Each structure stands twice: as C-alpha cells, then as structure tokens.
C-alpha cells in the first residue's frame, strides 16, 4: 500500500551535554521516511536548497525512499539548531532558518496521488492542508505539529484536524493545544477537534493511543545509551505508519501493534546522531527488540 510523507528535509545542529554535531542531515520527513522504509515502500514530498548534498539524496534512495517528490529550489536548505540540557525530554530551539521552506508549495507527483497512507509531518498547517488536498483517497492520514503552529497558526491547524484520521503529539503540545493539564483529558479534547485517534508521546515515559473503543498505553523501550533524541517523534511515526501501510490495515489491533513498532523504531533513532542509527537498521533487529518489549510489558 503506497505510503507518502510530506515534510521537511534539514541540516540540523545539535548540542547535548556530551557532544555537538553541526549541519547533520535531519528534518521531519527524513526521519519518518527512513524509519518507515524498514516496513514499506515510502515516497517523500519536500523541498531542499541547491546546497543539499547529492550524497544525502542518494542515502535516502539507498534506503528505498522514492525521492521524486523532493523539489530542489533556489536558495539554502532549511536549517534548525537545538540543545538538550541534561533532560532528554527538554529541548531548546536555538535557531530556525526557514530558507527554501519559506516558500514551500508542496507538489505531490501524479504517481503518488493515489497514496493510501499519508503522514503530514511537522510543517505549517497551510502546507499540510495543501498536500492533503492533492492526495485522492487516503485510507488513513496522520499529522504531526509543534508549539510554533499551535501558537501562531491555530485556526489553520483546526482546519487540518477536521480532515485527518489521527494526530501525534507530545505531552507539552497536547497541553498547549487544549489547555488541559491532565493528558487523558487533553487527549479527549483533541478528539473533539476532529481526528478519530490521538497518539500521545511522553518521551522516555512511553506513549498511548486513544480513540473510539481504543485506549492502549505502552512504556518506551528502555534505551541505556541515548545519544541524540532528535527525530524520535518522526521515526516513531515512521515505524507506526510504515507498519500500517505494510499490513494494509488500520483497525484497533493493527494500531496497537503499530504503537509498538513506532516505539521500537524511535528507540534505535536516539542511539546515534542524525539518521546514523536508522540507516543500517534491519527489520530483523526491529523484530528482535519488538519481542523484547513484549516480554517487558506482558505478565
Ligand atoms: P523530532 O525530534 O522528531 O521532533 O523532529 C526533529 C526534526 O524536526 C529535526 O530534524 C528538525 O530539522 C525538524 N524541525 C525543527 N523545527 C521544525 C519546524 N519548524 N518545521 C518542520 N520541521 C522542523
């Protein structure tokens, strides 16, 4: 079942308490696509500048990502810089340079308009809506968002929320979007805004999904050697959607398993900078860790 992601490709500069990496490959769509590619073929729609390294496009292709929807625009690639101060769940944005993203007008290639599974990765809600309207009949659409859009583009975000099946949020975003401190109340309030399901991530404390008859919660996979949490959310979404697309199913049982696969994909992502831990990852390694997580949560 074709899977499509629309989102950002970036060069990130990351600081942790232990190390710093400048100008490494990042972006919401990059992490998603590489994570998802371990499960199902995935196409990516996004924009890069003329400075985007040919080797990075090759890397995506080698991972099996269809990059025909990656537009090369005049100017520089989107840049983002962030710092983690001890607590992996707390991130400070140091700098955002939109560059070519400022005028991004997503164009879904004809061949990809029949996508059945669609992920609208972190981007402005206007961009998300434009992309959504180009996909003919998606069976399951999920979006991601962030504090920036909740603060500055709330009405546009509400408009997208009315048209999608699911949204993935972290705890801080859920509280900000709804004004509810309690996460169960916040999730219920998000469901009132349109989507059938809400996936709420609590960083190293796990994640839960709510909607319809489904309420399912799991802990995070216990990673001892966290190196860089950047991309955890996007690679979670990649594992989650990749699994659904591979199964051609999004019923409650498939969604439960997708939560586990998302968690496992993210657990690998955080073990190295950029996409370094995701690119060599095999489905066998994912399945081994999936079984381990099952052991941890089963009585
Ligand atoms: P995550 O850690 O999963 O929330 O995602 C991190 C990625 O999001 C980084 O690689 C950044 O390049 C990207 N990112 C940061 N800010 C934005 C933004 N305003 N819009 C879209 N992507 C962003």
Tab-separated table of N, CA and C in Angstrom, residues 169-280:
chain	number	residue	atom	x	y	z
A	169	UNK	N	1.113	13.771	18.994
A	169	UNK	CA	1.510	14.960	19.767
A	169	UNK	C	2.388	14.531	20.930
A	170	UNK	N	3.261	15.429	21.392
A	170	UNK	CA	3.905	15.122	22.671
A	170	UNK	C	3.087	15.775	23.788
A	171	UNK	N	3.432	15.451	25.014
A	171	UNK	CA	2.626	15.898	26.157
A	171	UNK	C	2.491	17.429	26.214
A	172	UNK	N	3.596	18.104	25.971
A	172	UNK	CA	3.591	19.572	26.040
A	172	UNK	C	2.665	20.168	24.959
A	173	UNK	N	2.741	19.600	23.756
A	173	UNK	CA	1.889	20.098	22.659
A	173	UNK	C	0.414	19.841	22.952
A	174	UNK	N	0.117	18.672	23.526
A	174	UNK	CA	-1.279	18.334	23.826
A	174	UNK	C	-1.853	19.315	24.852
A	175	UNK	N	-1.031	19.658	25.847
A	175	UNK	CA	-1.494	20.607	26.875
A	175	UNK	C	-1.691	21.993	26.266
A	176	UNK	N	-0.780	22.358	25.400
A	176	UNK	CA	-0.840	23.681	24.780
A	176	UNK	C	-2.059	23.798	23.854
A	177	UNK	N	-2.319	22.738	23.100
A	177	UNK	CA	-3.426	22.766	22.135
A	177	UNK	C	-4.776	22.823	22.835
A	178	UNK	N	-4.878	22.163	24.001
A	178	UNK	CA	-6.191	22.014	24.635
A	178	UNK	C	-6.367	22.838	25.898
A	179	UNK	N	-5.269	23.260	26.523
A	179	UNK	CA	-5.377	23.963	27.804
A	179	UNK	C	-5.634	22.997	28.961
A	180	UNK	N	-5.636	21.692	28.686
A	180	UNK	CA	-5.867	20.688	29.739
A	180	UNK	C	-4.526	20.197	30.276
A	181	UNK	N	-4.382	20.159	31.604
A	181	UNK	CA	-3.123	19.676	32.203
A	181	UNK	C	-3.065	18.154	32.174
A	182	UNK	N	-4.204	17.537	32.501
A	182	UNK	CA	-4.272	16.082	32.544
A	182	UNK	C	-4.264	15.526	31.116
A	183	UNK	N	-3.369	14.564	30.855
A	183	UNK	CA	-3.182	14.117	29.469
A	183	UNK	C	-4.361	13.317	28.925
A	184	UNK	N	-5.098	12.638	29.790
A	184	UNK	CA	-6.276	11.889	29.315
A	184	UNK	C	-7.354	12.900	28.889
A	185	UNK	N	-7.513	13.940	29.711
A	185	UNK	CA	-8.482	14.991	29.352
A	185	UNK	C	-8.028	15.712	28.087
A	186	UNK	N	-6.724	15.940	27.996
A	186	UNK	CA	-6.194	16.625	26.806
A	186	UNK	C	-6.451	15.777	25.558
A	187	UNK	N	-6.201	14.471	25.661
A	187	UNK	CA	-6.418	13.585	24.508
A	187	UNK	C	-7.895	13.610	24.112
A	188	UNK	N	-8.778	13.570	25.093
A	188	UNK	CA	-10.217	13.601	24.801
A	188	UNK	C	-10.587	14.915	24.108
A	189	UNK	N	-9.997	16.007	24.557
A	189	UNK	CA	-10.284	17.307	23.949
A	189	UNK	C	-9.790	17.354	22.503
A	190	UNK	N	-8.637	16.741	22.237
A	190	UNK	CA	-8.110	16.712	20.859
A	190	UNK	C	-9.074	15.925	19.972
A	191	UNK	N	-9.604	14.818	20.503
A	191	UNK	CA	-10.558	14.015	19.713
A	191	UNK	C	-11.793	14.850	19.350
A	192	UNK	N	-12.155	15.752	20.229
A	192	UNK	CA	-13.290	16.645	19.963
A	192	UNK	C	-13.017	17.623	18.824
A	193	UNK	N	-11.753	17.751	18.430
A	193	UNK	CA	-11.388	18.683	17.347
A	193	UNK	C	-11.452	18.022	15.974
A	194	UNK	N	-11.715	16.716	15.924
A	194	UNK	CA	-11.892	16.085	14.617
A	194	UNK	C	-11.300	14.710	14.407
A	195	UNK	N	-10.012	14.505	14.769
A	195	UNK	CA	-9.418	13.205	14.418
A	195	UNK	C	-10.057	12.047	15.177
A	196	UNK	N	-9.989	10.855	14.570
A	196	UNK	CA	-10.568	9.664	15.215
A	196	UNK	C	-9.643	9.110	16.284
A	197	UNK	N	-8.347	9.361	16.104
A	197	UNK	CA	-7.369	8.840	17.071
A	197	UNK	C	-6.357	9.918	17.425
A	198	UNK	N	-5.906	9.882	18.679
A	198	UNK	CA	-4.796	10.739	19.079
A	198	UNK	C	-3.711	9.854	19.682
A	199	UNK	N	-2.481	10.064	19.203
A	199	UNK	CA	-1.333	9.350	19.746
A	199	UNK	C	-0.554	10.354	20.581
A	200	UNK	N	-0.400	10.046	21.860
A	200	UNK	CA	0.279	10.985	22.749
A	200	UNK	C	1.608	10.407	23.228
A	201	UNK	N	2.698	11.124	22.905
A	201	UNK	CA	4.034	10.641	23.266
A	201	UNK	C	4.490	11.342	24.540
A	202	UNK	N	5.075	10.543	25.428
A	202	UNK	CA	5.558	11.120	26.683
A	202	UNK	C	7.065	10.898	26.817
A	203	UNK	N	7.772	10.981	25.681
A	203	UNK	CA	9.231	10.828	25.679
A	203	UNK	C	9.641	9.498	26.285
A	204	UNK	N	10.569	9.555	27.246
A	204	UNK	CA	11.068	8.301	27.823
A	204	UNK	C	10.030	7.614	28.707
A	205	UNK	N	8.843	8.265	28.884
A	205	UNK	CA	7.800	7.637	29.701
A	205	UNK	C	6.778	6.882	28.854
A	206	UNK	N	7.017	6.767	27.555
A	206	UNK	CA	6.139	5.942	26.737
A	206	UNK	C	5.135	6.737	25.918
A	207	UNK	N	4.075	6.053	25.514
A	207	UNK	CA	3.085	6.679	24.633
A	207	UNK	C	1.745	5.972	24.785
A	208	UNK	N	0.660	6.672	24.457
A	208	UNK	CA	-0.628	5.985	24.410
A	208	UNK	C	-1.442	6.471	23.219
A	209	UNK	N	-2.399	5.628	22.846
A	209	UNK	CA	-3.306	5.996	21.747
A	209	UNK	C	-4.730	5.913	22.286
A	210	UNK	N	-5.540	6.909	21.925
A	210	UNK	CA	-6.948	6.926	22.331
A	210	UNK	C	-7.820	7.241	21.138
A	211	UNK	N	-9.033	6.681	21.137
A	211	UNK	CA	-9.995	6.994	20.078
A	211	UNK	C	-10.950	5.835	19.895
A	212	UNK	N	-12.217	6.109	19.660
A	212	UNK	CA	-13.211	5.049	19.536
A	212	UNK	C	-13.180	4.190	20.791
A	213	UNK	N	-13.099	2.858	20.596
A	213	UNK	CA	-13.035	1.939	21.731
A	213	UNK	C	-11.604	1.706	22.179
A	214	UNK	N	-10.663	2.331	21.507
A	214	UNK	CA	-9.261	2.014	21.738
A	214	UNK	C	-8.617	2.944	22.767
A	215	UNK	N	-8.030	2.338	23.791
A	215	UNK	CA	-7.177	3.082	24.726
A	215	UNK	C	-6.049	2.125	25.074
A	216	UNK	N	-4.868	2.405	24.562
A	216	UNK	CA	-3.759	1.478	24.673
A	216	UNK	C	-2.498	2.262	25.023
A	217	UNK	N	-1.807	1.807	26.058
A	217	UNK	CA	-0.612	2.539	26.508
A	217	UNK	C	0.576	1.602	26.610
A	218	UNK	N	1.760	2.096	26.253
A	218	UNK	CA	2.974	1.289	26.400
A	218	UNK	C	4.121	2.154	26.934
A	219	UNK	N	5.080	1.508	27.629
A	219	UNK	CA	6.252	2.274	28.057
A	219	UNK	C	7.204	2.447	26.880
A	220	UNK	N	8.190	3.283	27.022
A	220	UNK	CA	9.241	3.373	25.998
A	220	UNK	C	10.131	2.141	26.145
A	221	UNK	N	10.812	1.773	25.071
A	221	UNK	CA	11.816	0.713	25.196
A	221	UNK	C	12.973	1.311	26.002
A	222	UNK	N	13.438	0.609	27.035
A	222	UNK	CA	14.481	1.206	27.878
A	222	UNK	C	15.853	1.268	27.199
A	223	UNK	N	16.183	2.421	26.670
A	223	UNK	CA	17.473	2.619	25.995
A	223	UNK	C	18.475	3.143	27.025
A	224	UNK	N	19.618	2.489	27.140
A	224	UNK	CA	20.606	2.920	28.142
A	224	UNK	C	21.540	3.988	27.593
A	225	UNK	N	21.798	3.933	26.290
A	225	UNK	CA	22.788	4.835	25.706
A	225	UNK	C	22.147	5.844	24.746
A	226	UNK	N	21.368	6.774	25.315
A	226	UNK	CA	20.776	7.809	24.462
A	226	UNK	C	21.885	8.772	24.047
A	227	UNK	N	21.969	9.043	22.740
A	227	UNK	CA	22.998	9.953	22.228
A	227	UNK	C	22.365	11.261	21.756
A	228	UNK	N	21.233	11.147	21.040
A	228	UNK	CA	20.571	12.334	20.491
A	228	UNK	C	19.103	12.009	20.225
A	229	UNK	N	18.185	12.601	20.998
A	229	UNK	CA	16.764	12.273	20.828
A	229	UNK	C	16.107	12.916	19.598
A	230	UNK	N	16.848	13.738	18.870
A	230	UNK	CA	16.241	14.392	17.701
A	230	UNK	C	15.720	13.338	16.727
A	231	UNK	N	14.496	13.541	16.278
A	231	UNK	CA	13.923	12.612	15.302
A	231	UNK	C	13.161	11.472	15.938
A	232	UNK	N	13.153	11.410	17.280
A	232	UNK	CA	12.450	10.305	17.945
A	232	UNK	C	10.968	10.313	17.551
A	233	UNK	N	10.372	11.507	17.579
A	233	UNK	CA	8.936	11.608	17.252
A	233	UNK	C	8.653	11.211	15.814
A	234	UNK	N	9.494	11.658	14.915
A	234	UNK	CA	9.266	11.380	13.488
A	234	UNK	C	9.550	9.919	13.154
A	235	UNK	N	10.574	9.360	13.778
A	235	UNK	CA	10.854	7.952	13.489
A	235	UNK	C	9.805	7.060	14.159
A	236	UNK	N	9.254	7.515	15.281
A	236	UNK	CA	8.117	6.802	15.879
A	236	UNK	C	6.980	6.750	14.854
A	237	UNK	N	6.668	7.912	14.306
A	237	UNK	CA	5.582	7.981	13.314
A	237	UNK	C	5.918	7.124	12.092
A	238	UNK	N	7.205	7.057	11.728
A	238	UNK	CA	7.630	6.246	10.582
A	238	UNK	C	7.377	4.768	10.818
A	239	UNK	N	7.758	4.296	11.997
A	239	UNK	CA	7.516	2.889	12.331
A	239	UNK	C	6.025	2.593	12.406
A	240	UNK	N	5.290	3.515	12.991
A	240	UNK	CA	3.839	3.371	13.173
A	240	UNK	C	3.131	3.295	11.823
A	241	UNK	N	3.354	4.269	10.983
A	241	UNK	CA	2.671	4.317	9.674
A	241	UNK	C	3.224	3.262	8.717
A	242	UNK	N	4.538	3.015	8.808
A	242	UNK	CA	5.157	2.007	7.943
A	242	UNK	C	4.529	0.652	8.192
A	243	UNK	N	4.308	0.339	9.471
A	243	UNK	CA	3.695	-0.955	9.807
A	243	UNK	C	2.259	-1.024	9.261
A	244	UNK	N	1.485	0.036	9.460
A	244	UNK	CA	0.094	0.041	8.967
A	244	UNK	C	0.060	-0.121	7.448
A	245	UNK	N	0.931	0.617	6.756
A	245	UNK	CA	0.951	0.562	5.286
A	245	UNK	C	1.324	-0.847	4.818
A	246	UNK	N	2.274	-1.467	5.522
A	246	UNK	CA	2.700	-2.821	5.139
A	246	UNK	C	1.565	-3.828	5.351
A	247	UNK	N	0.805	-3.625	6.416
A	247	UNK	CA	-0.300	-4.545	6.732
A	247	UNK	C	-1.560	-4.242	5.929
A	248	UNK	N	-1.610	-3.027	5.341
A	248	UNK	CA	-2.825	-2.543	4.662
A	248	UNK	C	-4.012	-2.552	5.634
A	249	UNK	N	-3.747	-2.235	6.888
A	249	UNK	CA	-4.801	-2.280	7.912
A	249	UNK	C	-4.598	-1.131	8.888
A	250	UNK	N	-5.716	-0.609	9.405
A	250	UNK	CA	-5.590	0.391	10.467
A	250	UNK	C	-6.713	0.226	11.479
A	251	UNK	N	-7.098	-1.040	11.690
A	251	UNK	CA	-8.098	-1.372	12.707
A	251	UNK	C	-7.418	-1.320	14.082
A	252	UNK	N	-8.191	-1.348	15.186
A	252	UNK	CA	-7.595	-1.200	16.515
A	252	UNK	C	-6.449	-2.170	16.809
A	253	UNK	N	-6.545	-3.416	16.352
A	253	UNK	CA	-5.465	-4.378	16.635
A	253	UNK	C	-4.176	-3.978	15.901
A	254	UNK	N	-4.337	-3.531	14.654
A	254	UNK	CA	-3.165	-3.079	13.891
A	254	UNK	C	-2.576	-1.824	14.546
A	255	UNK	N	-3.430	-0.947	15.035
A	255	UNK	CA	-2.951	0.290	15.673
A	255	UNK	C	-2.159	-0.013	16.946
A	256	UNK	N	-2.588	-1.021	17.692
A	256	UNK	CA	-1.839	-1.414	18.897
A	256	UNK	C	-0.430	-1.865	18.521
A	257	UNK	N	-0.353	-2.727	17.512
A	257	UNK	CA	0.968	-3.217	17.100
A	257	UNK	C	1.803	-2.068	16.535
A	258	UNK	N	1.142	-1.165	15.813
A	258	UNK	CA	1.853	-0.011	15.242
A	258	UNK	C	2.479	0.841	16.358
A	259	UNK	N	1.805	0.925	17.507
A	259	UNK	CA	2.371	1.670	18.645
A	259	UNK	C	3.689	1.039	19.095
A	260	UNK	N	3.716	-0.282	19.109
A	260	UNK	CA	4.952	-0.983	19.499
A	260	UNK	C	6.043	-0.760	18.454
A	261	UNK	N	5.681	-0.890	17.179
A	261	UNK	CA	6.697	-0.711	16.133
A	261	UNK	C	7.214	0.737	16.098
A	262	UNK	N	6.352	1.686	16.358
A	262	UNK	CA	6.782	3.089	16.420
A	262	UNK	C	7.782	3.283	17.555
A	263	UNK	N	7.453	2.734	18.701
A	263	UNK	CA	8.311	2.838	19.881
A	263	UNK	C	9.685	2.231	19.612
A	264	UNK	N	9.691	1.080	18.975
A	264	UNK	CA	10.962	0.395	18.703
A	264	UNK	C	11.801	1.201	17.691
A	265	UNK	N	11.167	1.699	16.658
A	265	UNK	CA	11.910	2.470	15.642
A	265	UNK	C	12.547	3.701	16.293
A	266	UNK	N	11.794	4.385	17.149
A	266	UNK	CA	12.323	5.575	17.837
A	266	UNK	C	13.472	5.193	18.764
A	267	UNK	N	13.381	4.025	19.381
A	267	UNK	CA	14.427	3.624	20.342
A	267	UNK	C	15.777	3.449	19.636
A	268	UNK	N	15.756	3.030	18.390
A	268	UNK	CA	17.008	2.936	17.634
A	268	UNK	C	17.496	4.332	17.243
A	269	UNK	N	16.553	5.166	16.811
A	269	UNK	CA	16.907	6.506	16.329
A	269	UNK	C	17.752	7.278	17.339
A	270	UNK	N	17.390	7.193	18.625
A	270	UNK	CA	18.039	8.032	19.647
A	270	UNK	C	19.424	7.520	20.048
A	271	UNK	N	19.832	6.400	19.488
A	271	UNK	CA	21.125	5.827	19.867
A	271	UNK	C	22.306	6.402	19.087
A	272	UNK	N	22.030	7.328	18.171
A	272	UNK	CA	23.121	7.983	17.434
A	272	UNK	C	22.638	9.345	16.954
A	273	UNK	N	23.563	10.170	16.499
A	273	UNK	CA	23.193	11.468	15.927
A	273	UNK	C	22.544	11.264	14.562
A	274	UNK	N	21.745	12.256	14.183
A	274	UNK	CA	21.141	12.284	12.844
A	274	UNK	C	20.459	10.943	12.548
A	275	UNK	N	20.577	10.456	11.329
A	275	UNK	CA	19.900	9.199	10.961
A	275	UNK	C	20.880	8.018	10.993
A	276	UNK	N	21.991	8.206	11.700
A	276	UNK	CA	23.066	7.203	11.663
A	276	UNK	C	22.668	5.832	12.204
A	277	UNK	N	21.759	5.828	13.181
A	277	UNK	CA	21.349	4.518	13.719
A	277	UNK	C	20.200	3.925	12.901
A	278	UNK	N	19.510	4.756	12.153
A	278	UNK	CA	18.350	4.257	11.391
A	278	UNK	C	18.769	3.645	10.062
A	279	UNK	N	19.776	4.240	9.410
A	279	UNK	CA	20.102	3.777	8.057
A	279	UNK	C	20.587	2.318	8.011
A	280	UNK	N	21.376	1.855	8.981
A	280	UNK	CA	21.792	0.444	8.871
A	280	UNK	C	20.785	-0.540	9.489
